[in-house]
């Protein structure tokens, strides 16, 4: 299947700094990528949908100015957590779409996740 | 919008026992997709199965089997002869075809030797 990578896999930063997380589709072009957040022992919650060349669509309750998403190419989307605080500590997972043929389902492949810890 | 309910928060079994993880979904769409994912301690999501709403056939893959019943809006997952390596959090999810997955809260399965 298609491979999605994330970098870094783990990051620890001080409160107030910004952190950038990269999501790459390695062997396919993804017009759409998704960003999820997972707090400890909780489910995955969709944060935003990122389309190449256009502005991301954020889910209700997700601050656009805090979580900046850029999808500049068909293989790369970045999530920047600006002025991170301890409550932003979480597991961030991206996924990328492989467009289906005709009416076939658009398969979604997940990255391995990035664990962010804000001190 | 969909809603996915996994009522079992945590299940503990002893190796070789069979275990069923429940999943109940709610949707107004006639076309939808249901999924199961496994999330081991490493955190990476492992895709297990996708089912579309028009295919109610049960599926078996090795020790794994899935029972999809539209009449009860359920998509249950059974592991036969569980093993320690099956210990993980299992998520059921739904999608109406727009690739925006709605996940259940997950069931943590603990298989002890």
PDB file of C-alpha atoms in Angstrom:
ATOM      1  CA  UNK A   1       0.000   0.000   0.000  1.00  0.00           C
ATOM      2  CA  UNK A   2       0.888   3.662  -0.124  1.00  0.00           C
ATOM      3  CA  UNK A   3       3.339   5.028   2.430  1.00  0.00           C
ATOM      4  CA  UNK A   4       2.932   8.205   4.440  1.00  0.00           C
ATOM      5  CA  UNK A   5       5.749   9.528   6.586  1.00  0.00           C
ATOM      6  CA  UNK A   6       5.810  12.110   9.342  1.00  0.00           C
ATOM      7  CA  UNK A   7       8.697  14.088  10.702  1.00  0.00           C
ATOM      8  CA  UNK A   8       9.663  14.400  13.446  1.00  0.00           C
ATOM      9  CA  UNK A   9       8.328  11.332  15.211  1.00  0.00           C
ATOM     10  CA  UNK A  10       8.811  12.958  18.582  1.00  0.00           C
ATOM     11  CA  UNK A  11       9.426  16.538  19.656  1.00  0.00           C
ATOM     12  CA  UNK A  12       9.832  18.225  23.001  1.00  0.00           C
ATOM     13  CA  UNK A  13       9.739  21.998  23.109  1.00  0.00           C
ATOM     14  CA  UNK A  14       9.429  24.857  25.535  1.00  0.00           C
ATOM     15  CA  UNK A  15       6.197  26.708  26.026  1.00  0.00           C
ATOM     16  CA  UNK A  16       5.840  29.607  23.612  1.00  0.00           C
ATOM     17  CA  UNK A  17       7.841  28.121  20.771  1.00  0.00           C
ATOM     18  CA  UNK A  18       6.465  27.017  17.413  1.00  0.00           C
ATOM     19  CA  UNK A  19       6.748  23.485  16.126  1.00  0.00           C
ATOM     20  CA  UNK A  20       6.449  22.306  12.540  1.00  0.00           C
ATOM     21  CA  UNK A  21       5.361  18.770  11.681  1.00  0.00           C
ATOM     22  CA  UNK A  22       5.743  17.427   8.156  1.00  0.00           C
ATOM     23  CA  UNK A  23       3.552  14.858   6.462  1.00  0.00           C
ATOM     24  CA  UNK A  24       4.749  13.328   3.216  1.00  0.00           C
ATOM     25  CA  UNK A  25       3.225  10.866   0.799  1.00  0.00           C
ATOM     26  CA  UNK A  26       6.241   8.891  -0.356  1.00  0.00           C
ATOM     27  CA  UNK A  27       5.075   6.970  -3.388  1.00  0.00           C
ATOM     28  CA  UNK A  28       1.922   8.732  -4.505  1.00  0.00           C
ATOM     29  CA  UNK A  29       0.468  12.179  -4.973  1.00  0.00           C
ATOM     30  CA  UNK A  30      -2.128  13.211  -2.448  1.00  0.00           C
ATOM     31  CA  UNK A  31      -4.461  16.035  -3.331  1.00  0.00           C
ATOM     32  CA  UNK A  32      -5.976  15.841   0.116  1.00  0.00           C
ATOM     33  CA  UNK A  33      -4.323  15.298   3.464  1.00  0.00           C
ATOM     34  CA  UNK A  34      -5.887  15.235   6.885  1.00  0.00           C
ATOM     35  CA  UNK A  35      -4.589  16.152  10.332  1.00  0.00           C
ATOM     36  CA  UNK A  36      -5.823  14.401  13.455  1.00  0.00           C
ATOM     37  CA  UNK A  37      -5.050  14.962  17.113  1.00  0.00           C
ATOM     38  CA  UNK A  38      -5.164  12.274  19.764  1.00  0.00           C
ATOM     39  CA  UNK A  39      -4.896  13.069  23.466  1.00  0.00           C
ATOM     40  CA  UNK A  40      -3.740  10.271  25.787  1.00  0.00           C
ATOM     41  CA  UNK A  41      -6.209   7.428  26.024  1.00  0.00           C
ATOM     42  CA  UNK A  42      -8.649   9.208  23.766  1.00  0.00           C
ATOM     43  CA  UNK A  43      -9.852   8.856  20.222  1.00  0.00           C
ATOM     44  CA  UNK A  44      -8.558  10.517  17.095  1.00  0.00           C
ATOM     45  CA  UNK A  45     -10.225  13.826  16.351  1.00  0.00           C
ATOM     46  CA  UNK A  46     -10.049  15.385  12.910  1.00  0.00           C
ATOM     47  CA  UNK A  47      -8.500  18.840  13.108  1.00  0.00           C
ATOM     48  CA  UNK A  48      -8.436  19.924   9.484  1.00  0.00           C
ATOM     49  CA  UNK A  49      -8.561  18.879   5.870  1.00  0.00           C
ATOM     50  CA  UNK A  50      -5.730  20.124   3.718  1.00  0.00           C
ATOM     51  CA  UNK A  51      -6.054  20.467  -0.049  1.00  0.00           C
ATOM     52  CA  UNK A  52      -3.072  21.128  -2.241  1.00  0.00           C
ATOM     53  CA  UNK A  53      -2.903  24.727  -3.348  1.00  0.00           C
ATOM     54  CA  UNK A  54      -5.801  25.970  -1.275  1.00  0.00           C
ATOM     55  CA  UNK A  55      -6.612  26.922   2.286  1.00  0.00           C
ATOM     56  CA  UNK A  56      -7.218  24.185   4.784  1.00  0.00           C
ATOM     57  CA  UNK A  57     -10.687  23.493   6.123  1.00  0.00           C
ATOM     58  CA  UNK A  58     -10.721  23.413   9.913  1.00  0.00           C
ATOM     59  CA  UNK A  59     -13.100  21.507  12.112  1.00  0.00           C
ATOM     60  CA  UNK A  60     -15.218  23.387  14.607  1.00  0.00           C
ATOM     61  CA  UNK A  61     -13.275  24.383  17.666  1.00  0.00           C
ATOM     62  CA  UNK A  62      -9.840  24.186  16.056  1.00  0.00           C
ATOM     63  CA  UNK A  63      -8.011  27.513  16.037  1.00  0.00           C
ATOM     64  CA  UNK A  64      -6.814  28.376  12.549  1.00  0.00           C
ATOM     65  CA  UNK A  65      -4.244  30.854  13.799  1.00  0.00           C
ATOM     66  CA  UNK A  66      -2.763  28.411  16.229  1.00  0.00           C
ATOM     67  CA  UNK A  67      -2.572  25.391  13.946  1.00  0.00           C
ATOM     68  CA  UNK A  68      -1.237  26.599  10.612  1.00  0.00           C
ATOM     69  CA  UNK A  69      -1.532  24.129   7.773  1.00  0.00           C
ATOM     70  CA  UNK A  70       0.266  24.444   4.481  1.00  0.00           C
ATOM     71  CA  UNK A  71      -0.144  22.021   1.594  1.00  0.00           C
ATOM     72  CA  UNK A  72       2.264  23.435  -0.929  1.00  0.00           C
ATOM     73  CA  UNK A  73       2.809  20.333  -3.035  1.00  0.00           C
ATOM     74  CA  UNK A  74       1.052  17.090  -3.864  1.00  0.00           C
ATOM     75  CA  UNK A  75       3.336  15.158  -1.538  1.00  0.00           C
ATOM     76  CA  UNK A  76       3.799  17.462   1.431  1.00  0.00           C
ATOM     77  CA  UNK A  77       1.566  19.034   4.048  1.00  0.00           C
ATOM     78  CA  UNK A  78       2.874  20.783   7.140  1.00  0.00           C
ATOM     79  CA  UNK A  79       1.220  21.533  10.460  1.00  0.00           C
ATOM     80  CA  UNK A  80       2.744  24.305  12.528  1.00  0.00           C
ATOM     81  CA  UNK A  81       1.708  24.602  16.146  1.00  0.00           C
ATOM     82  CA  UNK A  82       2.341  28.246  16.927  1.00  0.00           C
ATOM     83  CA  UNK A  83       3.185  29.440  20.423  1.00  0.00           C
ATOM     84  CA  UNK A  84       2.757  25.943  21.780  1.00  0.00           C
ATOM     85  CA  UNK A  85       1.551  25.449  25.348  1.00  0.00           C
ATOM     86  CA  UNK A  86       1.429  22.351  27.551  1.00  0.00           C
ATOM     87  CA  UNK A  87      -2.226  21.773  26.652  1.00  0.00           C
ATOM     88  CA  UNK A  88      -1.135  21.310  23.018  1.00  0.00           C
ATOM     89  CA  UNK A  89       0.843  18.243  24.034  1.00  0.00           C
ATOM     90  CA  UNK A  90      -0.698  15.433  22.040  1.00  0.00           C
ATOM     91  CA  UNK A  91      -0.164  12.810  19.359  1.00  0.00           C
ATOM     92  CA  UNK A  92      -0.623  14.341  15.919  1.00  0.00           C
ATOM     93  CA  UNK A  93      -1.396  12.001  13.028  1.00  0.00           C
ATOM     94  CA  UNK A  94      -1.702  12.868   9.374  1.00  0.00           C
ATOM     95  CA  UNK A  95      -3.287  10.872   6.609  1.00  0.00           C
ATOM     96  CA  UNK A  96      -3.304  11.176   2.851  1.00  0.00           C
ATOM     97  CA  UNK A  97      -5.850  10.258   0.220  1.00  0.00           C
ATOM     98  CA  UNK A  98      -5.301   8.067  -2.757  1.00  0.00           C
ATOM     99  CA  UNK A  99      -8.041   9.074  -5.152  1.00  0.00           C
ATOM    100  CA  UNK A 100     -10.298   6.199  -6.124  1.00  0.00           C
ATOM    101  CA  UNK A 101     -10.998   5.253  -9.695  1.00  0.00           C
ATOM    102  CA  UNK A 102     -14.512   6.274 -10.700  1.00  0.00           C
ATOM    103  CA  UNK A 103     -16.813   5.559  -7.808  1.00  0.00           C
ATOM    104  CA  UNK A 104     -14.246   3.568  -5.889  1.00  0.00           C
ATOM    105  CA  UNK A 105     -13.474   4.660  -2.362  1.00  0.00           C
ATOM    106  CA  UNK A 106     -10.708   7.183  -1.852  1.00  0.00           C
ATOM    107  CA  UNK A 107      -8.337   5.118   0.235  1.00  0.00           C
ATOM    108  CA  UNK A 108      -6.791   6.905   3.192  1.00  0.00           C
ATOM    109  CA  UNK A 109      -3.319   6.069   4.499  1.00  0.00           C
ATOM    110  CA  UNK A 110      -2.057   7.170   7.883  1.00  0.00           C
ATOM    111  CA  UNK A 111       1.347   8.419   8.914  1.00  0.00           C
ATOM    112  CA  UNK A 112       3.094   7.006  11.992  1.00  0.00           C
ATOM    113  CA  UNK A 113       2.267  10.060  14.103  1.00  0.00           C
ATOM    114  CA  UNK A 114       4.234  12.768  15.909  1.00  0.00           C
ATOM    115  CA  UNK A 115       4.276  12.943  19.670  1.00  0.00           C
ATOM    116  CA  UNK A 116       4.494  16.554  20.824  1.00  0.00           C
ATOM    117  CA  UNK A 117       5.385  17.391  24.390  1.00  0.00           C
ATOM    118  CA  UNK A 118       5.342  21.031  25.429  1.00  0.00           C
ATOM    119  CA  UNK A 119       7.114  21.785  28.688  1.00  0.00           C
TER     120      UNK A 119
ATOM    121  CA  UNK B   1     -22.425  13.201  10.084  1.00  0.00           C
ATOM    122  CA  UNK B   2     -21.821   9.863  11.638  1.00  0.00           C
ATOM    123  CA  UNK B   3     -21.474   8.674  15.179  1.00  0.00           C
ATOM    124  CA  UNK B   4     -19.542   5.601  16.235  1.00  0.00           C
ATOM    125  CA  UNK B   5     -19.966   4.027  19.653  1.00  0.00           C
ATOM    126  CA  UNK B   6     -17.578   1.550  21.185  1.00  0.00           C
ATOM    127  CA  UNK B   7     -19.137   0.840  24.530  1.00  0.00           C
ATOM    128  CA  UNK B   8     -16.310  -1.347  25.802  1.00  0.00           C
ATOM    129  CA  UNK B   9     -13.521   0.850  27.131  1.00  0.00           C
ATOM    130  CA  UNK B  10     -11.225  -1.963  28.143  1.00  0.00           C
ATOM    131  CA  UNK B  11     -11.299  -5.733  27.813  1.00  0.00           C
ATOM    132  CA  UNK B  12      -8.932  -8.155  29.500  1.00  0.00           C
ATOM    133  CA  UNK B  13      -8.647 -11.742  28.364  1.00  0.00           C
ATOM    134  CA  UNK B  14      -6.242 -14.595  28.788  1.00  0.00           C
ATOM    135  CA  UNK B  15      -4.347 -15.889  25.797  1.00  0.00           C
ATOM    136  CA  UNK B  16      -6.300 -18.290  23.571  1.00  0.00           C
ATOM    137  CA  UNK B  17      -9.651 -16.870  24.591  1.00  0.00           C
ATOM    138  CA  UNK B  18     -11.957 -15.518  21.909  1.00  0.00           C
ATOM    139  CA  UNK B  19     -12.924 -11.876  22.248  1.00  0.00           C
ATOM    140  CA  UNK B  20     -15.484  -9.697  20.482  1.00  0.00           C
ATOM    141  CA  UNK B  21     -15.181  -5.942  20.222  1.00  0.00           C
ATOM    142  CA  UNK B  22     -18.452  -4.149  19.691  1.00  0.00           C
ATOM    143  CA  UNK B  23     -19.115  -1.238  17.370  1.00  0.00           C
ATOM    144  CA  UNK B  24     -22.421   0.523  16.804  1.00  0.00           C
ATOM    145  CA  UNK B  25     -22.722   3.281  14.245  1.00  0.00           C
ATOM    146  CA  UNK B  26     -25.252   5.963  13.408  1.00  0.00           C
ATOM    147  CA  UNK B  27     -25.600   7.562   9.994  1.00  0.00           C
ATOM    148  CA  UNK B  28     -28.255   9.085   7.762  1.00  0.00           C
ATOM    149  CA  UNK B  29     -26.338   8.241   4.614  1.00  0.00           C
ATOM    150  CA  UNK B  30     -27.320   5.300   2.462  1.00  0.00           C
ATOM    151  CA  UNK B  31     -23.760   4.898   1.298  1.00  0.00           C
ATOM    152  CA  UNK B  32     -21.113   4.671   3.971  1.00  0.00           C
ATOM    153  CA  UNK B  33     -17.980   2.812   4.883  1.00  0.00           C
ATOM    154  CA  UNK B  34     -16.988   1.155   8.121  1.00  0.00           C
ATOM    155  CA  UNK B  35     -13.482   0.436   9.316  1.00  0.00           C
ATOM    156  CA  UNK B  36     -11.488  -1.201  12.042  1.00  0.00           C
ATOM    157  CA  UNK B  37      -8.002  -0.039  12.961  1.00  0.00           C
ATOM    158  CA  UNK B  38      -5.499  -1.381  15.455  1.00  0.00           C
ATOM    159  CA  UNK B  39      -3.275   1.001  17.399  1.00  0.00           C
ATOM    160  CA  UNK B  40      -0.415  -0.755  19.222  1.00  0.00           C
ATOM    161  CA  UNK B  41       1.585   1.080  21.916  1.00  0.00           C
ATOM    162  CA  UNK B  42       3.850   2.551  19.230  1.00  0.00           C
ATOM    163  CA  UNK B  43       0.901   4.689  18.151  1.00  0.00           C
ATOM    164  CA  UNK B  44       0.832   3.888  14.464  1.00  0.00           C
ATOM    165  CA  UNK B  45      -2.612   3.053  13.123  1.00  0.00           C
ATOM    166  CA  UNK B  46      -2.846  -0.326  11.424  1.00  0.00           C
ATOM    167  CA  UNK B  47      -5.668  -0.743   8.934  1.00  0.00           C
ATOM    168  CA  UNK B  48      -7.607  -3.987   9.445  1.00  0.00           C
ATOM    169  CA  UNK B  49     -10.704  -3.827   7.284  1.00  0.00           C
ATOM    170  CA  UNK B  50     -13.049  -1.615   5.297  1.00  0.00           C
ATOM    171  CA  UNK B  51     -16.641  -2.527   4.547  1.00  0.00           C
ATOM    172  CA  UNK B  52     -19.118  -0.580   2.435  1.00  0.00           C
ATOM    173  CA  UNK B  53     -22.792  -0.324   3.304  1.00  0.00           C
ATOM    174  CA  UNK B  54     -23.871  -2.489   0.390  1.00  0.00           C
ATOM    175  CA  UNK B  55     -21.804  -5.443   1.414  1.00  0.00           C
ATOM    176  CA  UNK B  56     -23.194  -7.183   4.473  1.00  0.00           C
ATOM    177  CA  UNK B  57     -21.193 -10.331   4.019  1.00  0.00           C
ATOM    178  CA  UNK B  58     -19.193 -11.320   7.030  1.00  0.00           C
ATOM    179  CA  UNK B  59     -15.476 -11.557   6.555  1.00  0.00           C
ATOM    180  CA  UNK B  60     -12.818 -13.783   8.003  1.00  0.00           C
ATOM    181  CA  UNK B  61      -9.100 -13.174   7.822  1.00  0.00           C
ATOM    182  CA  UNK B  62      -7.055 -15.653   9.791  1.00  0.00           C
ATOM    183  CA  UNK B  63      -8.000 -15.265  13.450  1.00  0.00           C
ATOM    184  CA  UNK B  64      -9.974 -12.107  12.722  1.00  0.00           C
ATOM    185  CA  UNK B  65     -13.609 -11.986  11.712  1.00  0.00           C
ATOM    186  CA  UNK B  66     -16.115  -9.222  11.280  1.00  0.00           C
ATOM    187  CA  UNK B  67     -19.880  -9.302  11.585  1.00  0.00           C
ATOM    188  CA  UNK B  68     -21.735  -6.470   9.816  1.00  0.00           C
ATOM    189  CA  UNK B  69     -25.438  -6.203  10.557  1.00  0.00           C
ATOM    190  CA  UNK B  70     -27.313  -3.228   9.136  1.00  0.00           C
ATOM    191  CA  UNK B  71     -30.459  -4.202  11.035  1.00  0.00           C
ATOM    192  CA  UNK B  72     -28.704  -3.408  14.318  1.00  0.00           C
ATOM    193  CA  UNK B  73     -26.213  -0.881  12.890  1.00  0.00           C
ATOM    194  CA  UNK B  74     -23.376  -2.934  14.240  1.00  0.00           C
ATOM    195  CA  UNK B  75     -19.975  -3.909  12.913  1.00  0.00           C
ATOM    196  CA  UNK B  76     -18.437  -6.206  15.496  1.00  0.00           C
ATOM    197  CA  UNK B  77     -14.924  -7.586  15.425  1.00  0.00           C
ATOM    198  CA  UNK B  78     -13.955 -10.983  16.822  1.00  0.00           C
ATOM    199  CA  UNK B  79     -10.457 -12.251  17.512  1.00  0.00           C
ATOM    200  CA  UNK B  80     -10.289 -16.001  17.850  1.00  0.00           C
ATOM    201  CA  UNK B  81      -7.647 -17.609  20.048  1.00  0.00           C
ATOM    202  CA  UNK B  82      -6.248 -14.267  21.145  1.00  0.00           C
ATOM    203  CA  UNK B  83      -2.515 -13.759  21.516  1.00  0.00           C
ATOM    204  CA  UNK B  84      -0.433 -11.350  23.570  1.00  0.00           C
ATOM    205  CA  UNK B  85       0.501  -9.508  20.362  1.00  0.00           C
ATOM    206  CA  UNK B  86      -3.159  -8.649  19.919  1.00  0.00           C
ATOM    207  CA  UNK B  87      -2.910  -6.274  22.884  1.00  0.00           C
ATOM    208  CA  UNK B  88      -3.657  -2.821  21.514  1.00  0.00           C
ATOM    209  CA  UNK B  89      -6.355  -0.205  21.232  1.00  0.00           C
ATOM    210  CA  UNK B  90      -8.874  -1.002  18.519  1.00  0.00           C
ATOM    211  CA  UNK B  91     -10.841   1.731  16.794  1.00  0.00           C
ATOM    212  CA  UNK B  92     -13.991   1.407  14.782  1.00  0.00           C
ATOM    213  CA  UNK B  93     -14.611   4.250  12.311  1.00  0.00           C
ATOM    214  CA  UNK B  94     -17.154   5.387   9.752  1.00  0.00           C
ATOM    215  CA  UNK B  95     -17.035   7.510   6.607  1.00  0.00           C
ATOM    216  CA  UNK B  96     -19.718   8.617   4.161  1.00  0.00           C
ATOM    217  CA  UNK B  97     -17.311   8.487   1.256  1.00  0.00           C
ATOM    218  CA  UNK B  98     -15.776  11.895   1.666  1.00  0.00           C
ATOM    219  CA  UNK B  99     -12.735  10.450   3.404  1.00  0.00           C
ATOM    220  CA  UNK B 100     -13.461  12.198   6.689  1.00  0.00           C
ATOM    221  CA  UNK B 101     -13.328   9.415   9.211  1.00  0.00           C
ATOM    222  CA  UNK B 102     -15.311   9.522  12.430  1.00  0.00           C
ATOM    223  CA  UNK B 103     -13.678   7.331  15.039  1.00  0.00           C
ATOM    224  CA  UNK B 104     -15.166   5.635  18.040  1.00  0.00           C
ATOM    225  CA  UNK B 105     -13.476   6.112  21.405  1.00  0.00           C
ATOM    226  CA  UNK B 106     -11.598   2.881  21.068  1.00  0.00           C
ATOM    227  CA  UNK B 107     -11.437  -0.343  23.042  1.00  0.00           C
ATOM    228  CA  UNK B 108      -8.226  -1.267  24.795  1.00  0.00           C
ATOM    229  CA  UNK B 109      -7.628  -4.994  24.581  1.00  0.00           C
ATOM    230  CA  UNK B 110      -5.252  -6.569  27.065  1.00  0.00           C
ATOM    231  CA  UNK B 111      -4.274 -10.146  26.400  1.00  0.00           C
ATOM    232  CA  UNK B 112      -2.307 -11.729  29.186  1.00  0.00           C
ATOM    233  CA  UNK B 113      -0.252 -14.914  28.890  1.00  0.00           C
TER     234      UNK B 113
END
